[in-house]
XYZ file of C-alpha atoms in Angstrom:
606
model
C 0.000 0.000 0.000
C 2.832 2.327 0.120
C 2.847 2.687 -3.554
C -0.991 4.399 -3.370
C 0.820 7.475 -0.810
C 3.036 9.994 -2.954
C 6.363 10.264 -1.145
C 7.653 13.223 0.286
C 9.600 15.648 -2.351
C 13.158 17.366 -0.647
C 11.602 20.549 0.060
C 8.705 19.196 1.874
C 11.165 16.535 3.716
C 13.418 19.813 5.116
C 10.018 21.565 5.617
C 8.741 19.154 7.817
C 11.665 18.333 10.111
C 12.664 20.190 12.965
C 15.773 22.363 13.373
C 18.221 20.506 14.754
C 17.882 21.219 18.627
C 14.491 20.284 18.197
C 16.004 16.731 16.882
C 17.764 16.612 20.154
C 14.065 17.001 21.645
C 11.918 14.570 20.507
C 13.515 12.888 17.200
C 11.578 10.866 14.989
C 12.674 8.301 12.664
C 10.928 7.229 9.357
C 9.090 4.190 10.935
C 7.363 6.094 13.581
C 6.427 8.323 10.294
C 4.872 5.490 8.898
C 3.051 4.262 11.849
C 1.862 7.803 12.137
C 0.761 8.037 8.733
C -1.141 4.883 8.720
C -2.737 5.407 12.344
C -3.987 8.841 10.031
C -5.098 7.564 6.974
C -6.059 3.665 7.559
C -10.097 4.370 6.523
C -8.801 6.240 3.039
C -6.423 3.533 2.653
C -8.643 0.768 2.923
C -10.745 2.497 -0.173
C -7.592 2.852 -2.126
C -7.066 -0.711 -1.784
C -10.907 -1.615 -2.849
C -10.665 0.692 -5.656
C -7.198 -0.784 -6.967
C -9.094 -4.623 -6.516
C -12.525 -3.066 -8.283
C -9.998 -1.722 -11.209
C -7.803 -5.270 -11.640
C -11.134 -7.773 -11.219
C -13.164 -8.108 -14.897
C -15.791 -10.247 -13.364
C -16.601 -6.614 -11.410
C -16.348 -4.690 -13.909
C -19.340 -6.497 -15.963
C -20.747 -6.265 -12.273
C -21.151 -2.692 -12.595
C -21.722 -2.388 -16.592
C -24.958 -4.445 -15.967
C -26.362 -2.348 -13.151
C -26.151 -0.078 -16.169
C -26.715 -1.612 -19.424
C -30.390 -1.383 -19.956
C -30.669 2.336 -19.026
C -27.581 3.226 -21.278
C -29.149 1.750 -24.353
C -32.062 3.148 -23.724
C -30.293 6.756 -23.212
C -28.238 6.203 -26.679
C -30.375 5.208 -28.749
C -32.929 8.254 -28.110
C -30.283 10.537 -29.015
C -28.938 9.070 -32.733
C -29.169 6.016 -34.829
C -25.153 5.088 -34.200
C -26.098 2.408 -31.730
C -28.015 0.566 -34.367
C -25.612 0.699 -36.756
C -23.004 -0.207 -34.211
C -24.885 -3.201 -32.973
C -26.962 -4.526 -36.705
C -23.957 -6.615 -37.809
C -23.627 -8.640 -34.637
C -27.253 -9.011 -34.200
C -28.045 -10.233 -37.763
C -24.795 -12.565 -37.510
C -26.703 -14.251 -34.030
C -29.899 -14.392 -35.699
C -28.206 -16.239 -38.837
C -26.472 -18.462 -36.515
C -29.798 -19.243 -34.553
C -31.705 -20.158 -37.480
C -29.107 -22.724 -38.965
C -28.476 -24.121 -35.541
C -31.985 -23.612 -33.941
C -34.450 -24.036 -36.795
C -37.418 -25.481 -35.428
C -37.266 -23.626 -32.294
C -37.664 -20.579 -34.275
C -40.218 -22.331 -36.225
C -41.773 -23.082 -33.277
C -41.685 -19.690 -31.749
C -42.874 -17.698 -35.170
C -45.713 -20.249 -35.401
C -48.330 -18.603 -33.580
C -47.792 -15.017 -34.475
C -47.239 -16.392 -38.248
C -49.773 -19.118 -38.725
C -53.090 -16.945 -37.533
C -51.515 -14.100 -40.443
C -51.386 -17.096 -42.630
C -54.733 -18.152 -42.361
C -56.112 -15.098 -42.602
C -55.091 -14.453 -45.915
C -55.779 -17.269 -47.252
C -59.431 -17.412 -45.947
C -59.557 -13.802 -47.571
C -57.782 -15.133 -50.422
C -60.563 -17.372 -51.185
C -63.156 -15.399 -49.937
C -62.316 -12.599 -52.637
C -62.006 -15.388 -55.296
C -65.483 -16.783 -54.355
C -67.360 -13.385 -54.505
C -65.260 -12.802 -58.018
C -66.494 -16.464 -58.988
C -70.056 -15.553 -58.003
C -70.219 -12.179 -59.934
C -68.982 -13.677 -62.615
C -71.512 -16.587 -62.768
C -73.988 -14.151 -61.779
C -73.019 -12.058 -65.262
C -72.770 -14.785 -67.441
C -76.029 -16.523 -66.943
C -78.432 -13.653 -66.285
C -80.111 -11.524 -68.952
C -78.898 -8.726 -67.688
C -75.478 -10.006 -68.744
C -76.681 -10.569 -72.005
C -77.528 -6.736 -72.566
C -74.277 -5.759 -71.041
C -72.774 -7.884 -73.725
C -74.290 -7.180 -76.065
C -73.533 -3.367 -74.943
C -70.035 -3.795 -75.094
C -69.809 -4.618 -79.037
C -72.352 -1.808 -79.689
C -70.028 0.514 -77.527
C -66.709 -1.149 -78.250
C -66.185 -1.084 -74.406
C -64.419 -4.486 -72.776
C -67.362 -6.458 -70.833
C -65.505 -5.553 -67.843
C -65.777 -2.354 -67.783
C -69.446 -2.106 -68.717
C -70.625 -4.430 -65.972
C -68.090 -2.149 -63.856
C -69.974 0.844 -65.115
C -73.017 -0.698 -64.452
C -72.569 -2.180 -60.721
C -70.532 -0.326 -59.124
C -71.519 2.263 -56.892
C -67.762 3.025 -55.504
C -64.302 1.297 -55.017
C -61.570 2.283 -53.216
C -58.470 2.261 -55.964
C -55.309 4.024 -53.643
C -54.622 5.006 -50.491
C -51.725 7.124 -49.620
C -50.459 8.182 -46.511
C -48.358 11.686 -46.608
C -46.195 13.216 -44.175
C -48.078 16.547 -43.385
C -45.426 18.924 -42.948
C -42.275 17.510 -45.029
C -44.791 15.597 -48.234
C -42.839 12.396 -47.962
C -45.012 9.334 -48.591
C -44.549 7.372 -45.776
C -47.609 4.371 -47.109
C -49.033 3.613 -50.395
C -51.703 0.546 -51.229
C -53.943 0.025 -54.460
C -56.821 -2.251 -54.870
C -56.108 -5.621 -56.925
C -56.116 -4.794 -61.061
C -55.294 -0.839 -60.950
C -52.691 0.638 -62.699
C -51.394 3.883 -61.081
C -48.138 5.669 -61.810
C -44.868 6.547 -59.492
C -46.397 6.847 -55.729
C -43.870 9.089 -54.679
C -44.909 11.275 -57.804
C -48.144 11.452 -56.695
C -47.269 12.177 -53.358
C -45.195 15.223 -54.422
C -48.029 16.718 -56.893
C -50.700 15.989 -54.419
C -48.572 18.188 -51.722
C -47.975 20.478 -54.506
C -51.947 21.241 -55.373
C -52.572 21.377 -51.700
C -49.784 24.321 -51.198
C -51.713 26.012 -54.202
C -54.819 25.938 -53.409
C -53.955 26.851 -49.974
C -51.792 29.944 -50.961
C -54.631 31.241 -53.511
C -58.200 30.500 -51.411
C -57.879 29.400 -47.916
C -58.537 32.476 -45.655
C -57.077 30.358 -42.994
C -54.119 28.110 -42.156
C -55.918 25.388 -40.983
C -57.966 25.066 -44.676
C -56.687 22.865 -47.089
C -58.448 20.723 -50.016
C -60.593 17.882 -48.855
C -62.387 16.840 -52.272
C -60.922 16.556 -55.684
C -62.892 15.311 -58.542
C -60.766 14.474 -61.787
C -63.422 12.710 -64.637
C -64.970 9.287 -63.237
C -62.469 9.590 -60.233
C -62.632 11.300 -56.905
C -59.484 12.505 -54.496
C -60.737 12.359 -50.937
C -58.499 13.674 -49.091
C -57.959 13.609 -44.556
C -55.371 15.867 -42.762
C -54.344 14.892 -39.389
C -52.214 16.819 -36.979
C -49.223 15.544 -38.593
C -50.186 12.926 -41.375
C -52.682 13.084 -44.549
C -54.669 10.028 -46.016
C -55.473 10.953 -49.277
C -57.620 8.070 -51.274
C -58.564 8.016 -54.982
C -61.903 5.927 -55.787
C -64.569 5.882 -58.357
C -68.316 6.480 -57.837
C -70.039 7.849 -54.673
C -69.061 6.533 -51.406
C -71.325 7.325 -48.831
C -71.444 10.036 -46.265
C -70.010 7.765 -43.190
C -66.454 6.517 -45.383
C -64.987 10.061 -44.112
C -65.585 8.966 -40.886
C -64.071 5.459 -41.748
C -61.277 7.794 -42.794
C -60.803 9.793 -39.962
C -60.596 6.982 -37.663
C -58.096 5.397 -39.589
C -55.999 8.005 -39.416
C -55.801 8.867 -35.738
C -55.519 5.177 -35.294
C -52.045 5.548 -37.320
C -51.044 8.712 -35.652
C -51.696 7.581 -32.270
C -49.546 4.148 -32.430
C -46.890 6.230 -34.485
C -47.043 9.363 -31.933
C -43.371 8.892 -31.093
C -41.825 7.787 -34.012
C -43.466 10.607 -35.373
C -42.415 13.309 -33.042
C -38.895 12.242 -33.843
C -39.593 11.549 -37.674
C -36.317 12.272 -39.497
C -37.540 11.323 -42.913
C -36.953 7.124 -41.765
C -40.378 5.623 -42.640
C -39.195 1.814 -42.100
C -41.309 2.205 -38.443
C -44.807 2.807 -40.586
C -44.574 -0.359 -42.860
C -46.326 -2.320 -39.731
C -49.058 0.193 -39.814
C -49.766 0.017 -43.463
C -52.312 -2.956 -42.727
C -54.914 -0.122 -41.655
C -54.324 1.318 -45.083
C -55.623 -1.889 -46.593
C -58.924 -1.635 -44.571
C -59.851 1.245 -46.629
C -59.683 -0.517 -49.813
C -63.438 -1.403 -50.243
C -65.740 -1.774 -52.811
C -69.620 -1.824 -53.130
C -71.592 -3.450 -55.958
C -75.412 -2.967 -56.744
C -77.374 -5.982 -55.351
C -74.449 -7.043 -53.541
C -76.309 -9.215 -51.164
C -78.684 -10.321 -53.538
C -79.088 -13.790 -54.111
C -78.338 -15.743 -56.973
C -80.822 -16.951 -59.308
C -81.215 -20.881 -59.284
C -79.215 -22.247 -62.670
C -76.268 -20.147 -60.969
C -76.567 -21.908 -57.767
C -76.793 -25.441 -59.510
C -73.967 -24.622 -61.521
C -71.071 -25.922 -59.118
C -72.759 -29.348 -59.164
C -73.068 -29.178 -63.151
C -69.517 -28.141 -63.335
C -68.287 -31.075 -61.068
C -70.977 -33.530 -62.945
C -69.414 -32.490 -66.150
C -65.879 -32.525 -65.388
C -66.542 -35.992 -63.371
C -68.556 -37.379 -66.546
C -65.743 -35.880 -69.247
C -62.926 -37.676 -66.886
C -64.961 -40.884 -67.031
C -65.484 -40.681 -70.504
C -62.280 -40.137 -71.359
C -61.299 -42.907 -68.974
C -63.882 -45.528 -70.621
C -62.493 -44.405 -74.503
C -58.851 -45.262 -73.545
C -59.733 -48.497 -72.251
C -61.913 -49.535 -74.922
C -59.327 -48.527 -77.323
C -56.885 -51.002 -75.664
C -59.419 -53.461 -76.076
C -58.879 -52.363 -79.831
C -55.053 -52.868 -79.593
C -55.454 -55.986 -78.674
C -57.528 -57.414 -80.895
C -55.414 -55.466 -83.572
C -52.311 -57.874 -82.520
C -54.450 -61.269 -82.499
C -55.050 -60.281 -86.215
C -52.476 -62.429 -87.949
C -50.282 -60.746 -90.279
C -50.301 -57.264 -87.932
C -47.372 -56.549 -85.400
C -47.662 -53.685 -83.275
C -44.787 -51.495 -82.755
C -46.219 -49.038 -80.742
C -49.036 -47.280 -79.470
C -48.907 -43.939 -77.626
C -50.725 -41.059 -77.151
C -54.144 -41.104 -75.537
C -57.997 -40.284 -76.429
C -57.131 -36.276 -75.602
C -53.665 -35.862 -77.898
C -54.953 -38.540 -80.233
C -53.196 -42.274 -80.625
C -50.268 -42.696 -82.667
C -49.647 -46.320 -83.594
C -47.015 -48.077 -85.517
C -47.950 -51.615 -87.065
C -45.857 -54.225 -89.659
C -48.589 -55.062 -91.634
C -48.153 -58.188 -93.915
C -50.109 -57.412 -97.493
C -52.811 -60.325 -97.157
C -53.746 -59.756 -93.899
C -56.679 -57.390 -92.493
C -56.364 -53.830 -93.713
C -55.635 -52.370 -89.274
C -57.609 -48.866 -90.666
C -60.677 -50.769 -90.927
C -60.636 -52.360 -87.454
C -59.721 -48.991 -85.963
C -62.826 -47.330 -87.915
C -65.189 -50.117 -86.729
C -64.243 -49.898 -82.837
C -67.291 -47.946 -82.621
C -65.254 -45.301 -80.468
C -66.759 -41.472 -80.671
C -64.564 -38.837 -81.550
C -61.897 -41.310 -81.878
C -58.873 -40.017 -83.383
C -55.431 -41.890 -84.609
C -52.763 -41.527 -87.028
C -51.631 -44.772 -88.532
C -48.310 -45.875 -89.784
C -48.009 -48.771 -91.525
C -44.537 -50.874 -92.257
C -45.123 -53.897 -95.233
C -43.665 -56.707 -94.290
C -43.932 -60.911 -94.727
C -45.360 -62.445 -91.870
C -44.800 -66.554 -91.488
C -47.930 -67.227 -89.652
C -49.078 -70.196 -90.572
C -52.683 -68.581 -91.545
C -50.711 -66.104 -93.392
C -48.859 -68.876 -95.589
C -51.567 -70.239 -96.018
C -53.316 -67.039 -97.453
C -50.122 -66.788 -99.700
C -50.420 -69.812 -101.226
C -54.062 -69.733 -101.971
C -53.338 -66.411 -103.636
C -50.452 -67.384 -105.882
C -51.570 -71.279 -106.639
C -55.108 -71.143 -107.413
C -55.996 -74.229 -106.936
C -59.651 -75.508 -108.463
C -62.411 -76.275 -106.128
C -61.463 -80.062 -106.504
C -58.483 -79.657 -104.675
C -57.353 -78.625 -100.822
C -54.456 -76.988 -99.802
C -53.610 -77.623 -96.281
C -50.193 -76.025 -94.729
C -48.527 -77.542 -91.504
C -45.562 -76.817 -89.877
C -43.058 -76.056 -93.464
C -44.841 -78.510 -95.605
C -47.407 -78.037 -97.991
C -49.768 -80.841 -98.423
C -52.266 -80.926 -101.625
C -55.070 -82.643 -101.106
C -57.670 -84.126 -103.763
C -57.366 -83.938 -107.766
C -56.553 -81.198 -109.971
C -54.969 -81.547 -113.446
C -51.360 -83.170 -113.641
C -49.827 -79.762 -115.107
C -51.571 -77.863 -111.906
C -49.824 -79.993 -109.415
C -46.311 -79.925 -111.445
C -46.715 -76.327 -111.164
C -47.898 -75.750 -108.315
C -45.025 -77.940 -106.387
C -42.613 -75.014 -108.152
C -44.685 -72.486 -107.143
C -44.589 -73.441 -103.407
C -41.387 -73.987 -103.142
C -40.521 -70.405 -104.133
C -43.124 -69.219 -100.936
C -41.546 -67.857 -98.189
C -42.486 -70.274 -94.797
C -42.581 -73.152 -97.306
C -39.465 -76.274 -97.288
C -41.385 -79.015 -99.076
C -44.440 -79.828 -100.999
C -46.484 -83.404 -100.297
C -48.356 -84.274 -103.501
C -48.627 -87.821 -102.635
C -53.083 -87.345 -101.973
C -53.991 -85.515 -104.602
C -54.156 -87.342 -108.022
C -55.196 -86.233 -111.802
C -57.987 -88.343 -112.731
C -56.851 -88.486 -116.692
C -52.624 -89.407 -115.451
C -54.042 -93.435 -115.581
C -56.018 -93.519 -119.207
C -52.270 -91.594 -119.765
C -50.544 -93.643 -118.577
C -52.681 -96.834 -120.331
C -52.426 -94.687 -123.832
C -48.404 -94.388 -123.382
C -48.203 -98.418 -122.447
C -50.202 -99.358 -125.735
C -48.355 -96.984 -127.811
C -44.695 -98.160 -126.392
C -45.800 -102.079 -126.826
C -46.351 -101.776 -130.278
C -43.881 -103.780 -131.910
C -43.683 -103.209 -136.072
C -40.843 -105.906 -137.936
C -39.661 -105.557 -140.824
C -38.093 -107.518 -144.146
C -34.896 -108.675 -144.242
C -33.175 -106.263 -145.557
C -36.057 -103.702 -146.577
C -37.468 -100.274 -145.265
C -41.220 -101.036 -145.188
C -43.220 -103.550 -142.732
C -44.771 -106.183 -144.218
C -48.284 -106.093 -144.906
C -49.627 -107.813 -141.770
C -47.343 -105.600 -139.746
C -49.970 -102.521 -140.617
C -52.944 -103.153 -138.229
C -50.547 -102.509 -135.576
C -49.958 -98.766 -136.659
C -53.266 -98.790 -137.414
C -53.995 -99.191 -133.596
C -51.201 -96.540 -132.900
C -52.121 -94.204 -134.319
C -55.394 -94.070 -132.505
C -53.538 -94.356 -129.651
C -51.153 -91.400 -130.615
C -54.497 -89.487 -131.695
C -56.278 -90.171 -128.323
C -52.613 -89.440 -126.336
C -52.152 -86.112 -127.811
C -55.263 -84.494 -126.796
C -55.310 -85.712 -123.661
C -51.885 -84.509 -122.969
C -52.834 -81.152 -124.731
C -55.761 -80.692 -121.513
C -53.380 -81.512 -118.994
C -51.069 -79.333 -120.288
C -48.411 -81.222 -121.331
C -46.183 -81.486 -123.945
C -46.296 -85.092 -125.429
C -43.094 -86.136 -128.516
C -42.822 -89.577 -130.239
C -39.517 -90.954 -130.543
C -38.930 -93.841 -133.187
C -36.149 -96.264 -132.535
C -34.799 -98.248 -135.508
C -33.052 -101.265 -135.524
C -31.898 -104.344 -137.938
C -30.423 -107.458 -137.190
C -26.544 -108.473 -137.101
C -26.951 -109.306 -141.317
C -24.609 -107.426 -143.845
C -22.160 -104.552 -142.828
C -22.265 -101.956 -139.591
C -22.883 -99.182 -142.337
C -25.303 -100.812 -143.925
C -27.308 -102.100 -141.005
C -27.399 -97.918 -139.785
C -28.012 -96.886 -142.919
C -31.149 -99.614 -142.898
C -32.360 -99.169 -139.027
C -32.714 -95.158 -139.569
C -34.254 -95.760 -142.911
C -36.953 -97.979 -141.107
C -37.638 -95.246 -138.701
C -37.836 -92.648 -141.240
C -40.442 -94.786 -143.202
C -42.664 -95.431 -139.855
C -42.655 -91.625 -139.447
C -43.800 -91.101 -142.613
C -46.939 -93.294 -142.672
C -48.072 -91.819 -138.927
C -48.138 -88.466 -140.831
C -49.804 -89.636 -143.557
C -52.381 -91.318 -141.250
C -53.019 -87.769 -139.172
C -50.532 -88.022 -136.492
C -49.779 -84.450 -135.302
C -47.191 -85.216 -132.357
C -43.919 -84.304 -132.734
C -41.837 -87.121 -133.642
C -38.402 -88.204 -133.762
C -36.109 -90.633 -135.474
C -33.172 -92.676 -134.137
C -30.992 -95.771 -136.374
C -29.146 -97.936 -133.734
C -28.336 -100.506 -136.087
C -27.524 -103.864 -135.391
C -26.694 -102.809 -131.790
C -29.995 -103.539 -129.432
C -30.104 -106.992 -131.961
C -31.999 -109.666 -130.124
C -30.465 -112.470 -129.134
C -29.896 -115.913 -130.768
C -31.371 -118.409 -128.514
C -29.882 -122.076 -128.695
C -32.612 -123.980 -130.552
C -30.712 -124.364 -134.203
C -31.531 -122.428 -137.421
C -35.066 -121.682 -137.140
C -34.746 -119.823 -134.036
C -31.930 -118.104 -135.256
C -33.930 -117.059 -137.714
C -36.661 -116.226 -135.211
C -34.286 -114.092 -133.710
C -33.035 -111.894 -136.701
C -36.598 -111.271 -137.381
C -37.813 -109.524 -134.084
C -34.351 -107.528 -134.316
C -35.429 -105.985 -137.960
C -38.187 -104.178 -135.946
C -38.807 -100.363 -134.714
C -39.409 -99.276 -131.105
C -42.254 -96.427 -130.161
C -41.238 -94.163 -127.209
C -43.523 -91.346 -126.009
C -41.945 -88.850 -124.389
C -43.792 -85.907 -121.976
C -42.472 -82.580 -121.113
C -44.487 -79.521 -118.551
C -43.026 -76.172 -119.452
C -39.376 -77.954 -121.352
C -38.881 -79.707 -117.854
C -38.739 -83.834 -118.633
C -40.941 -85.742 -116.594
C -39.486 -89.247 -115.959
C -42.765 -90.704 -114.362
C -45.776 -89.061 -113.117
């Protein structure tokens, strides 16, 4: 503690002691100084010690500062706006840390001051669409309606604003509330749909036409202009002590809305009485009392309360009736049309690629369509759907479907009611009769089909191929010999072409209706007698002279010569000279071979 006293400076130290026989008297040393001084001072010392403690201890300092916190604020921030500004980053940087940490909680604690706000303007959210709804029903199915239509294409007017012009008796368009003695617009609101220029504009031309009329026809201070009327619009105007409401509307409110006026705006000045008294040109502190402005904006119809007729009042129900029956139409077209796709991909021949769209947009399908089977347009047409519409793409292709085959081959064979076509599997299988040259073609034909491997012709038959086939033995068994050495049969030998040549006769038209092509081949011969020359020479000479007399006789067939010679010579059997003779006989004979062609291709049997 003997830091807190000042020590004593020379001249006070030779002040203060004695002379020196006075020393000699009563001397006093520096600890009985002390002991004096603190025998003197021991109460202020004791404070200079609490005061040092108070000065080194922070936990006392922030002791003291609250004591005096609240009432410091509340001292500082009367006089300027520098404690805001000093304390607005630190407060928004807490709240932003709050709400990421703390979010429900401040959900929770905004909930009941937000939620009833909420509700509220939704409810008179809907309530303003319902009375909008009703009007407009109201207009549209009345007669009265109908004139006011009718009105606005006589007038060229919008239907709006005749039915306006008709029903309204006033509306509240803008309010604005004005600083009395600086003009600053401290609140502006406008009624839903109104178009209205710069609202601190206004503010400053509505100030500016008070001023005038003030300064050219008030006789007294207090005056000022309460009415304005400017065409189909009226400026009502209310001054306060130290605020002016000022409202634009159209038509004739009635005598009492000043009063709604009035009260409105000492109900503003008297929450904003301090804020105002201190007003600075800051109008941030008003926004909250702008929802009084928005009580102002009313409007009054003719016949508001007036009921509406019946057909209005049954509408709702119509509406939902219609919109429930056009949904379940729409519903019970879409599924019938499936019903449609599927019975358009049982059709054989028709693959469905796809199918989108619906009964609204229209259907869009895609289909392979093989050229024999059932045309898809006409099964769409005959679905019997109304107001059906589709747009329909169609891809050829060759379907293998058995009934499509099938179809195929009836097409491109044409067979005759006699005969069946049946088609399993890859074979073909012809059933019944038809002519020989059908079924020879036909088996080509087939086999050229797509879907088609082989061709079974073994059950169907051509009832002429056996008196053929008899006509083709006879004419092959007849046997004519000939002299030895000569050209022409004998005489006996001539019955037998005789008989031949009905045979040829009878062959050739019967091979002409079954389509076939029928040639006679003649095959000379001569017995092992005289030279190889000679015998060749003889054997074709023999067949040339048989060809001859079948001409002669009215054979038309074709017919060709061979001369083997002595080579197909029968044999000599062992029975002595007269069967050797025997045998050179039947060699000296010529050999009838029919021959039958379908379209130049052989046919080896049939």
């Amino acid at each position: 503690m003997d830091s807190l006293i000042p020590p004593l400076s020379p001249q006070e130290r030779e002040e203060t002691q004695p002379e020196a026989p006075k020393k000699r008297e009563g001397e006093r040393t520096a600890d009985e100084l002390q002991r004096l001084r603190a025998l003197l001072f021991q109460r202020e010392l004791g404070q200079l010690r609490d005061i040092e403690a108070r000065l080194n201890d922070p936990a006392l300092h922030a002791k003291d500062i609250s004591r005096v916190l609240a009432e410091a604020i509340a001292l500082r921030a009367g006089k300027d706006e520098r404690l805001s500004r000093a304390l607005q980053p630190t407060v928004e940087s807490i709240f932003r840390s709050s709400v990421r940490q703390n979010r429900s909680d401040l959900a929770t604690t905004l909930f009941p001051l937000m939620g009833p706000a909420i509700r509220k303007s939704i409810a008179e959210t809907f309530h303003t669409m319902l009375q909008s709804l009703n009007k407009a029903l109201e207009m549209a199915f009345s007669w009265k309606g109908l004139r006011w239509r009718f009105e606005a294409l006589r007038t060229g007017k919008s239907f709006a604003e005749v039915v306006l012009l008709h029903t309204l008796v006033y509306r509240v368009e803008q309010v604005f509330l004005i600083h009395a003695e600086t003009g600053l617009l401290i609140g502006h609101v406008s009624n839903e749909g109104v178009e209205f220029q710069d609202a601190d504009l206004v503010s400053g031309m509505l100030t500016a036409v008070q001023d005038f009329v003030k300064d050219c026809f008030a006789s007294r201070s207090e005056e000022s202009l309460d009415t304005l009327q400017m065409g189909e619009r009226t400026l009502m105007v209310e001054k306060g002590t130290q605020l002016v409401l000022a409202c634009v509307l159209r038509g004739t409110p009635p005598a009492a809305f000043r009063g709604t006026l009035r009260d409105t705006l000492e109900l503003i000045e008297l929450e904003a009485a301090e804020a105002l008294e201190n007003f600075q040109g800051d109008t941030s502190f008003f926004t909250p009392l702008l929802r009084y402005l928005n009580d102002c904006l009313v409007s009054r119809y003719v016949d508001d309360n007036a009921p509406l007729p019946w057909p209005v009042k049954c509408l709702p129900v119509l509406l939902l009736l219609l919109i429930a029956g056009g949904v379940g139409f729409v519903w019970w077209q879409e599924r019938a049309f499936s019903h449609v796709l599927d019975d358009l991909r049982r059709t054989p021949g028709v693959v469905v690629t796809e199918a989108a769209g619906g009964y609204i947009k229209g259907w869009r399908v895609t289909a392979l369509r093989d050229p024999l089977s059932r045309n898809p347009a006409e099964i769409l047409d005959k679905a019997d759907i109304p107001g059906l519409r589709y747009s329909l793409s169609l891809v050829p292709f060759t379907s293998l479907e058995p009934d499509m085959v099938t179809a195929r081959l009836r097409k491109a064979l044409d067979a005759p009611g006699s005969a069946r076509l049946r088609f399993e599997g890859d074979t073909l299988y012809l059933e019944g009769s038809a002519s020989l040259g059908w079924i020879l073609a036909t088996t080509d034909k087939a086999l050229a089909l797509p879907g088609v491997e082989r061709v079974d012709s073994t059950q169907i038959r051509d009832p002429r191929t056996e008196r053929l086939r008899q006509l083709i033995d006879a004419v092959q068994s007849t046997r004519v010999e000939f002299p030895l050495g000569k050209d022409a049969p004998v005489p006996e030998e001539r019955e037998k072409l005789t008989r031949a040549v009905d045979n040829l006769a009878e062959l050739a038209s019967l091979a002409n209706q079954m389509d076939l092509s029928a040639t006679l081949l003649i095959y000379g011969h001569a017995d092992p007698t005289g030279t190889e020359k000679r015998n060749y020479e003889l054997s074709e000479a023999r067949a040339t002279t048989l060809a001859s007399m079948l001409y002669s006789r009215g054979v038309a067939m074709p017919i060709t010569t061979y001369g083997f010679g002595a080579q197909y010579a029968v044999g000599q059997a062992a029975g002595g000279e007269a069967d050797a003779k025997a045998s050179q006989q039947r060699s000296r004979r010529i050999e009838l071979k029919v021959h039958l062609t379908f379209l130049g291709k052989s046919l080896m049997s049939f």
